[in-house]
Every structure is written in C-alpha cells, then in structure tokens.
PDB file of C-alpha atoms in Angstrom:
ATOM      1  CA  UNK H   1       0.000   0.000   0.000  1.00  0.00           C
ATOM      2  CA  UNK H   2       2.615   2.541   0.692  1.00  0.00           C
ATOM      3  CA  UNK H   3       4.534   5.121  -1.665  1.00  0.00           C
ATOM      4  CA  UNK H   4       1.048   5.193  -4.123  1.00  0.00           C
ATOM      5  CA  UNK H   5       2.384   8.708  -4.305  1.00  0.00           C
ATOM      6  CA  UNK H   6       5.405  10.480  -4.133  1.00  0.00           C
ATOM      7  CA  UNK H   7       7.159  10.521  -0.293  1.00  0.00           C
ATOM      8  CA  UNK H   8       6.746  14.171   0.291  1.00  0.00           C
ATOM      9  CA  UNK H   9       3.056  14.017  -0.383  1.00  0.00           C
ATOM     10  CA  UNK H  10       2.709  11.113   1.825  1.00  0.00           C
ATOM     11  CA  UNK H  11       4.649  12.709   4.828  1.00  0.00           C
ATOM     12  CA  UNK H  12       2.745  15.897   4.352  1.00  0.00           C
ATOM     13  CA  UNK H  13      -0.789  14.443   4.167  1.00  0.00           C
ATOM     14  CA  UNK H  14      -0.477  12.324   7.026  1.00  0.00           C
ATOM     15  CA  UNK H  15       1.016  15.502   9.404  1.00  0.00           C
ATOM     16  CA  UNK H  16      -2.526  17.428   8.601  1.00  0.00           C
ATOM     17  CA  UNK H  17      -3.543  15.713  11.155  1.00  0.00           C
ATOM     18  CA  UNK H  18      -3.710  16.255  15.162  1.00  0.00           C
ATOM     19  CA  UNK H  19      -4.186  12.991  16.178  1.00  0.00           C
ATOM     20  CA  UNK H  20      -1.814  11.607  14.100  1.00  0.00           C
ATOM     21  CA  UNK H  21       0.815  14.072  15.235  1.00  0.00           C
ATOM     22  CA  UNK H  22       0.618  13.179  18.153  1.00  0.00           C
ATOM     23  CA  UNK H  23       0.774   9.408  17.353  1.00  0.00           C
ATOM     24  CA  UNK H  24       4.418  10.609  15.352  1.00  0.00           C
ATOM     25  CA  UNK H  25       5.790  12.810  18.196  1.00  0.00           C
ATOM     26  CA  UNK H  26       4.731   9.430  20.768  1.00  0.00           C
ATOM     27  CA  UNK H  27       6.522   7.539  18.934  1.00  0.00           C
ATOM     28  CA  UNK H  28       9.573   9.668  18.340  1.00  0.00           C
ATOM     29  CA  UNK H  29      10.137   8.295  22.561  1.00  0.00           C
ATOM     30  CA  UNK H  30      10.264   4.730  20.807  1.00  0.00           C
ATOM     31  CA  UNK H  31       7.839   2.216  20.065  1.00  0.00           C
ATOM     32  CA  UNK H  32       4.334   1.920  21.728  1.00  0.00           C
ATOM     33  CA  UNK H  33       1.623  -1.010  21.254  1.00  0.00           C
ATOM     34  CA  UNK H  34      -1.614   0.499  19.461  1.00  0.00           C
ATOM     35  CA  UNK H  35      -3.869   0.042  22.569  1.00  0.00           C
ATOM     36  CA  UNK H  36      -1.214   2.500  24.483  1.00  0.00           C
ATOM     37  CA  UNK H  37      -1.165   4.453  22.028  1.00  0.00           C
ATOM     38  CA  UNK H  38      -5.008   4.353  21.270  1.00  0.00           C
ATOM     39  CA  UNK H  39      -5.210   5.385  25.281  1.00  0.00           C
ATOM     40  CA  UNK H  40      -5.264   9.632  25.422  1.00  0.00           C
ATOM     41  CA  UNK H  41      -7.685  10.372  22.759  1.00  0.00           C
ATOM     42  CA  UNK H  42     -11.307  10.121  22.916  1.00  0.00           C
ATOM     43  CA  UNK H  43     -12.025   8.317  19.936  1.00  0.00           C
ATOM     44  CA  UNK H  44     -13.312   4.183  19.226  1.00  0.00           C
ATOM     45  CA  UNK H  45     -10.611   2.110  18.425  1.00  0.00           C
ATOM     46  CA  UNK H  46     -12.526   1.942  14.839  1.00  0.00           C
ATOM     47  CA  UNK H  47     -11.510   5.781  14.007  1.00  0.00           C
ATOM     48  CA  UNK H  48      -8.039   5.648  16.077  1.00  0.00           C
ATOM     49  CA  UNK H  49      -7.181   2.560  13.699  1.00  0.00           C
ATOM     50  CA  UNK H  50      -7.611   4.636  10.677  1.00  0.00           C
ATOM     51  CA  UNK H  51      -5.710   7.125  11.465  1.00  0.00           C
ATOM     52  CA  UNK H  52      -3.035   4.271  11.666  1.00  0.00           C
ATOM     53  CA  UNK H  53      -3.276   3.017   8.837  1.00  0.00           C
ATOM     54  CA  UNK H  54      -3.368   6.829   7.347  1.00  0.00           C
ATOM     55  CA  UNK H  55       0.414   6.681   9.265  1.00  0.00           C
ATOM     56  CA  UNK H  56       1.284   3.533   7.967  1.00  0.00           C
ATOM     57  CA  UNK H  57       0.170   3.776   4.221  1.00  0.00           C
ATOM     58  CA  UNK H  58       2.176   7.342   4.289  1.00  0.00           C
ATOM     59  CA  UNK H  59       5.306   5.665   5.573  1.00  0.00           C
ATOM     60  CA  UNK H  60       5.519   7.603   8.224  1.00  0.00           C
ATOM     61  CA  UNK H  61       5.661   4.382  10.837  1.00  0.00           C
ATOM     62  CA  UNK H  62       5.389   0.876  10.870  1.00  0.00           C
ATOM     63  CA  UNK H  63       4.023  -2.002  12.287  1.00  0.00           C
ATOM     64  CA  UNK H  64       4.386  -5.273  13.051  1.00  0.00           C
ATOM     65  CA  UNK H  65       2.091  -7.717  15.033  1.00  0.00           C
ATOM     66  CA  UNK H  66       3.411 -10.296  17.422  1.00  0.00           C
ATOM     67  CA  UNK H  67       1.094 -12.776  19.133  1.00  0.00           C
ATOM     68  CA  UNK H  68      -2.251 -10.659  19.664  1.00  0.00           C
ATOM     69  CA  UNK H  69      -0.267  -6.861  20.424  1.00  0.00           C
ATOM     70  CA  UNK H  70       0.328  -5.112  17.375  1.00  0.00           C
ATOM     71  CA  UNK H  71       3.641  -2.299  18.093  1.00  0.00           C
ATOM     72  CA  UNK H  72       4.531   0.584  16.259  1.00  0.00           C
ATOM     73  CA  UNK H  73       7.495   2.413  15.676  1.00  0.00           C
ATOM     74  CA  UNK H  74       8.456   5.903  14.065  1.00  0.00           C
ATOM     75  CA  UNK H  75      10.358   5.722  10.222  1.00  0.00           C
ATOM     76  CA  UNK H  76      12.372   8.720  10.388  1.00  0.00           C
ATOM     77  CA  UNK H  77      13.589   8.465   7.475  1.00  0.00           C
ATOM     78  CA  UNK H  78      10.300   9.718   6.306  1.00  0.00           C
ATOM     79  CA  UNK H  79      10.161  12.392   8.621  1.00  0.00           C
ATOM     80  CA  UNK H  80      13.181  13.467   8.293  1.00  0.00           C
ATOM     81  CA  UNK H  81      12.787  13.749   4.539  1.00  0.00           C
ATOM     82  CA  UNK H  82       9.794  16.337   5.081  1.00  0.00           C
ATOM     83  CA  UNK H  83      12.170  18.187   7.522  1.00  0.00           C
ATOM     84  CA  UNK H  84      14.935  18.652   5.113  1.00  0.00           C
ATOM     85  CA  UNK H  85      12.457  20.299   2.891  1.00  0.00           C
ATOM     86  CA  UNK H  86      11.462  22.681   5.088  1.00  0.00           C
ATOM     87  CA  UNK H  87      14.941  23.089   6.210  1.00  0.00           C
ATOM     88  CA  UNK H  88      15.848  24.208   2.884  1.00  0.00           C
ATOM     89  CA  UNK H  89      12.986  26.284   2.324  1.00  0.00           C
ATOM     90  CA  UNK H  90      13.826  28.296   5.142  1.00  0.00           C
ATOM     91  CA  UNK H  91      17.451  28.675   4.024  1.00  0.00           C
ATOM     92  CA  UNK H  92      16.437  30.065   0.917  1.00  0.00           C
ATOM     93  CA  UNK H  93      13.958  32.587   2.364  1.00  0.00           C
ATOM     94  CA  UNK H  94      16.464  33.250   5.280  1.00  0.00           C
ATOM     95  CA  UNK H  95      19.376  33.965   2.743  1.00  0.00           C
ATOM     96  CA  UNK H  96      17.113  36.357   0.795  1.00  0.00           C
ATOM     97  CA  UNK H  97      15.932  38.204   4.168  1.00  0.00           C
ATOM     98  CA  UNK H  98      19.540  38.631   5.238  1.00  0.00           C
ATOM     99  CA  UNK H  99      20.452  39.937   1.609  1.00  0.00           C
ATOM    100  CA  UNK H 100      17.408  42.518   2.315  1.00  0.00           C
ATOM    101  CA  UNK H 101      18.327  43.519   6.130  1.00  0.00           C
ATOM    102  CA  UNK H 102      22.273  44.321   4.499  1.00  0.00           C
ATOM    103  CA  UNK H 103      20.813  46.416   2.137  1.00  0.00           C
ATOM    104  CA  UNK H 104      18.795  48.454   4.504  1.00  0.00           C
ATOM    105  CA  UNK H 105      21.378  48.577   7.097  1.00  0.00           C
ATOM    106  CA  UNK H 106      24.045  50.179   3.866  1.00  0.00           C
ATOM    107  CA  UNK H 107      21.519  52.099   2.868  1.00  0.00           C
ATOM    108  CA  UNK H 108      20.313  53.691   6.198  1.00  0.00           C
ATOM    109  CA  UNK H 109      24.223  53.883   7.742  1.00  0.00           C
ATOM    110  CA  UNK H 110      24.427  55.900   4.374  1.00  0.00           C
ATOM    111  CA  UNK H 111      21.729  58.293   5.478  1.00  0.00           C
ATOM    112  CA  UNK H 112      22.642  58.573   8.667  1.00  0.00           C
ATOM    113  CA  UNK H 113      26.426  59.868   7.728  1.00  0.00           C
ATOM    114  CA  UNK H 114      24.424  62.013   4.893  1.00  0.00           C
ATOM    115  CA  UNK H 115      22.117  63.668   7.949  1.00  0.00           C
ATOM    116  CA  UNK H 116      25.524  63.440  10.478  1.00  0.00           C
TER     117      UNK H 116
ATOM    118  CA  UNK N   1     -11.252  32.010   4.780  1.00  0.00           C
ATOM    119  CA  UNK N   2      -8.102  31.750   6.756  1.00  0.00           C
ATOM    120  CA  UNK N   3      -7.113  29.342  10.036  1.00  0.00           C
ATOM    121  CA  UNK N   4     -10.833  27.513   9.801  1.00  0.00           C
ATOM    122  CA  UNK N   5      -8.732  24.978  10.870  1.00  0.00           C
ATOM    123  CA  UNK N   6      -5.687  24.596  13.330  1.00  0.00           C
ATOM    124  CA  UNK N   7      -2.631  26.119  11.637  1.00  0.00           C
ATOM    125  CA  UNK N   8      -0.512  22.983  11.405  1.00  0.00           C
ATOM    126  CA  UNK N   9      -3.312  21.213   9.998  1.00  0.00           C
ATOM    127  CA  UNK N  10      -3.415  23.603   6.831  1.00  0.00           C
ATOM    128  CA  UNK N  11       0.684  24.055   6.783  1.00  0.00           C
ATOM    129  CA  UNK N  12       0.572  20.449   6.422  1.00  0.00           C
ATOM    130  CA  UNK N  13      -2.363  20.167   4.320  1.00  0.00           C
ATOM    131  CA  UNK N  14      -1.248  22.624   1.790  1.00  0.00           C
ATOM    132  CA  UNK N  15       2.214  20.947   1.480  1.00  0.00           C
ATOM    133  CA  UNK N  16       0.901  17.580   0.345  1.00  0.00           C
ATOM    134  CA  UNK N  17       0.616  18.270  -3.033  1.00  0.00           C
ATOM    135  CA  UNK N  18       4.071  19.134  -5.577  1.00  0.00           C
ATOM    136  CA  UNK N  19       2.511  22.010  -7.163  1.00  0.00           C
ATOM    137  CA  UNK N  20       2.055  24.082  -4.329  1.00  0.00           C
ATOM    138  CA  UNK N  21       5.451  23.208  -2.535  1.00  0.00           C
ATOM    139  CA  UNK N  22       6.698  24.053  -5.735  1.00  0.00           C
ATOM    140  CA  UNK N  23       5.155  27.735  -5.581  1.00  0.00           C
ATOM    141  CA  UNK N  24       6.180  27.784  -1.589  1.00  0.00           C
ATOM    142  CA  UNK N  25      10.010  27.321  -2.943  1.00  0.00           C
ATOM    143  CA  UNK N  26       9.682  29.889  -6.154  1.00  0.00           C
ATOM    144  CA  UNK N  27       8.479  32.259  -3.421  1.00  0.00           C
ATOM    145  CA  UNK N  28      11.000  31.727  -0.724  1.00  0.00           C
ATOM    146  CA  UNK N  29      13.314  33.881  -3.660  1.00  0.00           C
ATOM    147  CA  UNK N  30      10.890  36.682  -3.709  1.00  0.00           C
ATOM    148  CA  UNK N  31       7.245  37.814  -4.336  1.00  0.00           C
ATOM    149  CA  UNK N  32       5.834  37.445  -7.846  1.00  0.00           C
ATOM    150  CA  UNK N  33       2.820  37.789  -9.489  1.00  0.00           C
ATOM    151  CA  UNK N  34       0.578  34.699 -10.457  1.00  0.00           C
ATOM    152  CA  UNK N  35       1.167  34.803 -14.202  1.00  0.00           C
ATOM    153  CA  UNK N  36       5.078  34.417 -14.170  1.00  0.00           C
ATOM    154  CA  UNK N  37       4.498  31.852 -10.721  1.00  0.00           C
ATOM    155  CA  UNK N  38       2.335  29.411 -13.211  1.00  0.00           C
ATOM    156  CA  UNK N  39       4.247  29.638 -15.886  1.00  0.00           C
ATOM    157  CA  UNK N  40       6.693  26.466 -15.330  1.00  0.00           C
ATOM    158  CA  UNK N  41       3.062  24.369 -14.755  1.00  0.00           C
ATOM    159  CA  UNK N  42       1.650  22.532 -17.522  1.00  0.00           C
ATOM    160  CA  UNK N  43      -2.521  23.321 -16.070  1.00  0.00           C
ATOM    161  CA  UNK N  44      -5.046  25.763 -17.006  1.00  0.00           C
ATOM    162  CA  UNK N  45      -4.865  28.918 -15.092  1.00  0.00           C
ATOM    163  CA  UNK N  46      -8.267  28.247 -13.191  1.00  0.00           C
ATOM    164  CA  UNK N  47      -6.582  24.779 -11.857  1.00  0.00           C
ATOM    165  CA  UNK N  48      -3.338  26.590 -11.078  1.00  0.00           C
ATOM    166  CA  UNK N  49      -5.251  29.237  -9.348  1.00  0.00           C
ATOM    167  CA  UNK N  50      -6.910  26.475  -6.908  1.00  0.00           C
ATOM    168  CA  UNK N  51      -3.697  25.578  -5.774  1.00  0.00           C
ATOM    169  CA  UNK N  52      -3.023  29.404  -4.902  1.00  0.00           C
ATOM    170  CA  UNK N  53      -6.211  29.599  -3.298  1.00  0.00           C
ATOM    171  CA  UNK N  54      -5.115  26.389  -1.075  1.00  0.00           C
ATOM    172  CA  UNK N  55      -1.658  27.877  -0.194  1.00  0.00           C
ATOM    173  CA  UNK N  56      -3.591  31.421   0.418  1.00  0.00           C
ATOM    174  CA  UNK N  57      -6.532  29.580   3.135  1.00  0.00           C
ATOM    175  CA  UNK N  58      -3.857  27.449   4.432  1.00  0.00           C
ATOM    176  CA  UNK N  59      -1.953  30.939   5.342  1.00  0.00           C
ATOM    177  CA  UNK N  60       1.364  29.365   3.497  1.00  0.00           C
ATOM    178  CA  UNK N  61       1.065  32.634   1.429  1.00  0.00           C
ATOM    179  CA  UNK N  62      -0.641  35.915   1.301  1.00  0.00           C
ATOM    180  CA  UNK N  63      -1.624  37.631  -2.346  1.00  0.00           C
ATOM    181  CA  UNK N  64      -2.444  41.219  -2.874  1.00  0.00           C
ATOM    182  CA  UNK N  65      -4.476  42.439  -6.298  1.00  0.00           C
ATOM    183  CA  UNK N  66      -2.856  46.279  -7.654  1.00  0.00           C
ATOM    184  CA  UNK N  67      -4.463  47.111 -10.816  1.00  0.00           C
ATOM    185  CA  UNK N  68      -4.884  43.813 -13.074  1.00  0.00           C
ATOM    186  CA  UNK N  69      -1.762  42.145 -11.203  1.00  0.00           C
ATOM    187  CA  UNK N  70      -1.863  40.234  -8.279  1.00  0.00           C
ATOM    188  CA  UNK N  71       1.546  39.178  -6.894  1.00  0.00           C
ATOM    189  CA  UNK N  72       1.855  36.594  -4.030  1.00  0.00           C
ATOM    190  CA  UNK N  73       4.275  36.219  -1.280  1.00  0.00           C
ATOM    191  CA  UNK N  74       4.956  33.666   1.224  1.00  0.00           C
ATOM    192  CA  UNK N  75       4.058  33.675   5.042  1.00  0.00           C
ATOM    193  CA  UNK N  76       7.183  32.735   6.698  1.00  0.00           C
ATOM    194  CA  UNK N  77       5.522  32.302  10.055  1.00  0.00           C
ATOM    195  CA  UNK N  78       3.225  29.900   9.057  1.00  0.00           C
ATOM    196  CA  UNK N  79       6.238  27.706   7.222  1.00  0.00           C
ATOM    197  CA  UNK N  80       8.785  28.240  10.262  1.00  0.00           C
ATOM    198  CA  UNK N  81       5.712  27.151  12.498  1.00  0.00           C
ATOM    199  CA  UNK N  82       5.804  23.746  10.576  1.00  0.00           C
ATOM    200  CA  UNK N  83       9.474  23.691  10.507  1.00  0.00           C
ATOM    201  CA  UNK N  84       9.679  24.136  14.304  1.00  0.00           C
ATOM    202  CA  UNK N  85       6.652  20.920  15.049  1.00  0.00           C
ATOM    203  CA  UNK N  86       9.252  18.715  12.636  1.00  0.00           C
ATOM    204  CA  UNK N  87      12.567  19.789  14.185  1.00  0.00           C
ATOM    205  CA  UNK N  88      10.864  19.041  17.615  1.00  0.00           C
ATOM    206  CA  UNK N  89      10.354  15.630  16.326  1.00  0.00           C
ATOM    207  CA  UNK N  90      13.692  15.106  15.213  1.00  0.00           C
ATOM    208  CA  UNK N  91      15.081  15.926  18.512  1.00  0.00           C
ATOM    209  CA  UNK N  92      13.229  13.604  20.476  1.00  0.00           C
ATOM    210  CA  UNK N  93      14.237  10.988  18.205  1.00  0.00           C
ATOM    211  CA  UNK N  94      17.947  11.790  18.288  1.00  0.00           C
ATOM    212  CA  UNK N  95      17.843  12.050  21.635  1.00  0.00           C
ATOM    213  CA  UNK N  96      16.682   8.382  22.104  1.00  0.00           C
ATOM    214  CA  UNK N  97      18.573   7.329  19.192  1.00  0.00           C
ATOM    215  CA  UNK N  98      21.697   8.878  21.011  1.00  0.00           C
ATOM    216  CA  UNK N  99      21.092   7.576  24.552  1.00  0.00           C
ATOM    217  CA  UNK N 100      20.918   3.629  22.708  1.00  0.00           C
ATOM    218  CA  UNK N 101      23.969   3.945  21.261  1.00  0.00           C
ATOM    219  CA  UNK N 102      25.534   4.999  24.385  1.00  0.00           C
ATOM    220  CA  UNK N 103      23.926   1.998  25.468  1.00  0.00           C
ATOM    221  CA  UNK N 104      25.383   0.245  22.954  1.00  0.00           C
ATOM    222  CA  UNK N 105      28.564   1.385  23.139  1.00  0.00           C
ATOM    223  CA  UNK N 106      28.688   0.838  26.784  1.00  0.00           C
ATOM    224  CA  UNK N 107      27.768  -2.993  26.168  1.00  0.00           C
ATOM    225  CA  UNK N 108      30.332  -3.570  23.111  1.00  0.00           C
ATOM    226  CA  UNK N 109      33.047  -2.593  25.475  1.00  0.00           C
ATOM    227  CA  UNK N 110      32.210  -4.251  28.255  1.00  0.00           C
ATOM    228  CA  UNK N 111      32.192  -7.446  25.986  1.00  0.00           C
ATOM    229  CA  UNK N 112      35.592  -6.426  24.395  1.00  0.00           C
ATOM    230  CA  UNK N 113      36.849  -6.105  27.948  1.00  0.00           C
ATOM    231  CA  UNK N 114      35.767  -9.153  28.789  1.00  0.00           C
ATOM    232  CA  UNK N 115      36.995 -10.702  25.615  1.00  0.00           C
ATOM    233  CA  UNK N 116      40.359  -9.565  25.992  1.00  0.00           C
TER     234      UNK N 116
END
C-alpha cells in the first residue's frame, strides 16, 4: 500500500492531522503497542485505527504484530525527509531576508552619515 | 477564509501536493505575481489558481491584487511554524537514538573487555 504517491506528499498528508501528530511525536520516545497508544484520545478504536493506517500507508511508521499486540514504531527516514524540505525552504527565504536587512542597514548607515 | 482549521493542519495540508510546494520554494526567492508563478506548470490557469487559493486559506502565502496584477508572497511564520513541530520531532528521536547507542557502546566494550 505505501509510496502510491510520491514521499513528500505522503509525509505531508499524514502531518494534517492532530491525532496523528501526536501518534508521530509518541513515537519519536520509541515504540508503543496500538492500545497504548489508542489510550489519550477520545475516539473508538474503529476511528483511532484509521488514522493508523493513514500513518502507515504514508510511511511515516510501521508495524508489526506479534502474538495478539500489534507495536509501532516511528520511520524517520520519512520524517526526516519532510524536515529537510522545510529546512531548505527556510534557508532560501532566510538567505534572501539577510540579503534585504544588508541592504537596509548600507543604505540607512548611508543616510545617517548624509544627515551626520 | 483563513485558520478555519488549526494552523498545522493547513501548513501540512497545503504541502501535500508538488505544485504548491513548488510555488512555496519559487516564493522563498521573492514575491511574484501569479502569471510568471504558473508559468513552469503545464494546467489551465483556473486549476493553477486552486492551488493558490489552497496555499492562500492554508496561510502558506498571502496575495495582494494592484491594478490587473496580483503578486503573491509567502508567510514565513506559518512555514517556520511547521518547521519548528518537525525539528521538535527530530530531537526527540535523536535524543533516544543517542542515549541507545551509548547503550550500545557501553555494552560492546564491556564485551571487548571481557573478551580480551
């Protein structure tokens, strides 16, 4: 089921999400079986399991069940992919900001010596 | 039409598609005006222009009309704000991924010790 589109969209979808948010940043403290994990929201087991497999199909954990407990775990690699896009997009905009504030701070230290 | 819904819902939610990370990263250089921004696209303008409307409600961008030209810029706050929920993440994950290998390394050489 997973990667039926392309990673970024997967990562992205499944983050849109508050529940499943806080599923990710649970897990990011290591793996948890579903029924602990199910535990702090107020939701049936029915919806909670959806927004599992939402988790799951967008690669953003896995699973894997053993005897009757089913555990899940965080795939970072995922998440760290949609970090190092936003990383970069912040570069970019950061690097255009600084290139702005230098040429406000030449141009007023200029007006300030032309008023001085 | 703005935040109807949480704000890292709709940074998320407007991310999840190519097209509009696509504008997100033209803009990070600079504001520009919709006709040179859907240019590189191969869509009709009224598809194109859903996406903008997507990135506008989601509050990844704002767009202002001046005569016939409207150019579009991107809201840094709401993109850092998504940055910031995904760096947390990382963290807490290194930090556990971190304390096994100290674990890890602690037990490899106590067995070398013992080895030797």
């Amino acid at each position: 089921m997973e990667n039926y589109y392309a990673p970024l969209d997967a990562a992205f979808h499944a983050l849109a999400d508050p529940t499943r948010r806080a599923v990710v940043s649970r897990l990011t403290k290591g793996p948890a079986p579903v029924k602990e994990l199910a535990e702090p929201f107020a939701m049936g087991l029915p919806s909670f399991m959806k927004h599992l497999r939402v988790l799951e199909n967008d690669g953003l954990i896995r699973s894997k069940k053993i005897g009757r407990v089913r555990t899940c775990w965080v795939n970072a690699e995922r998440l760290n992919a949609a970090e190092a896009w936003l990383s970069e997009q912040r570069a970019l905009w950061q690097a255009r900001t600084d290139r702005l504030a230098d040429y406000v701070e030449t141009h007023l230290s200029g007006s300030m010596d032309d008023a001085g």
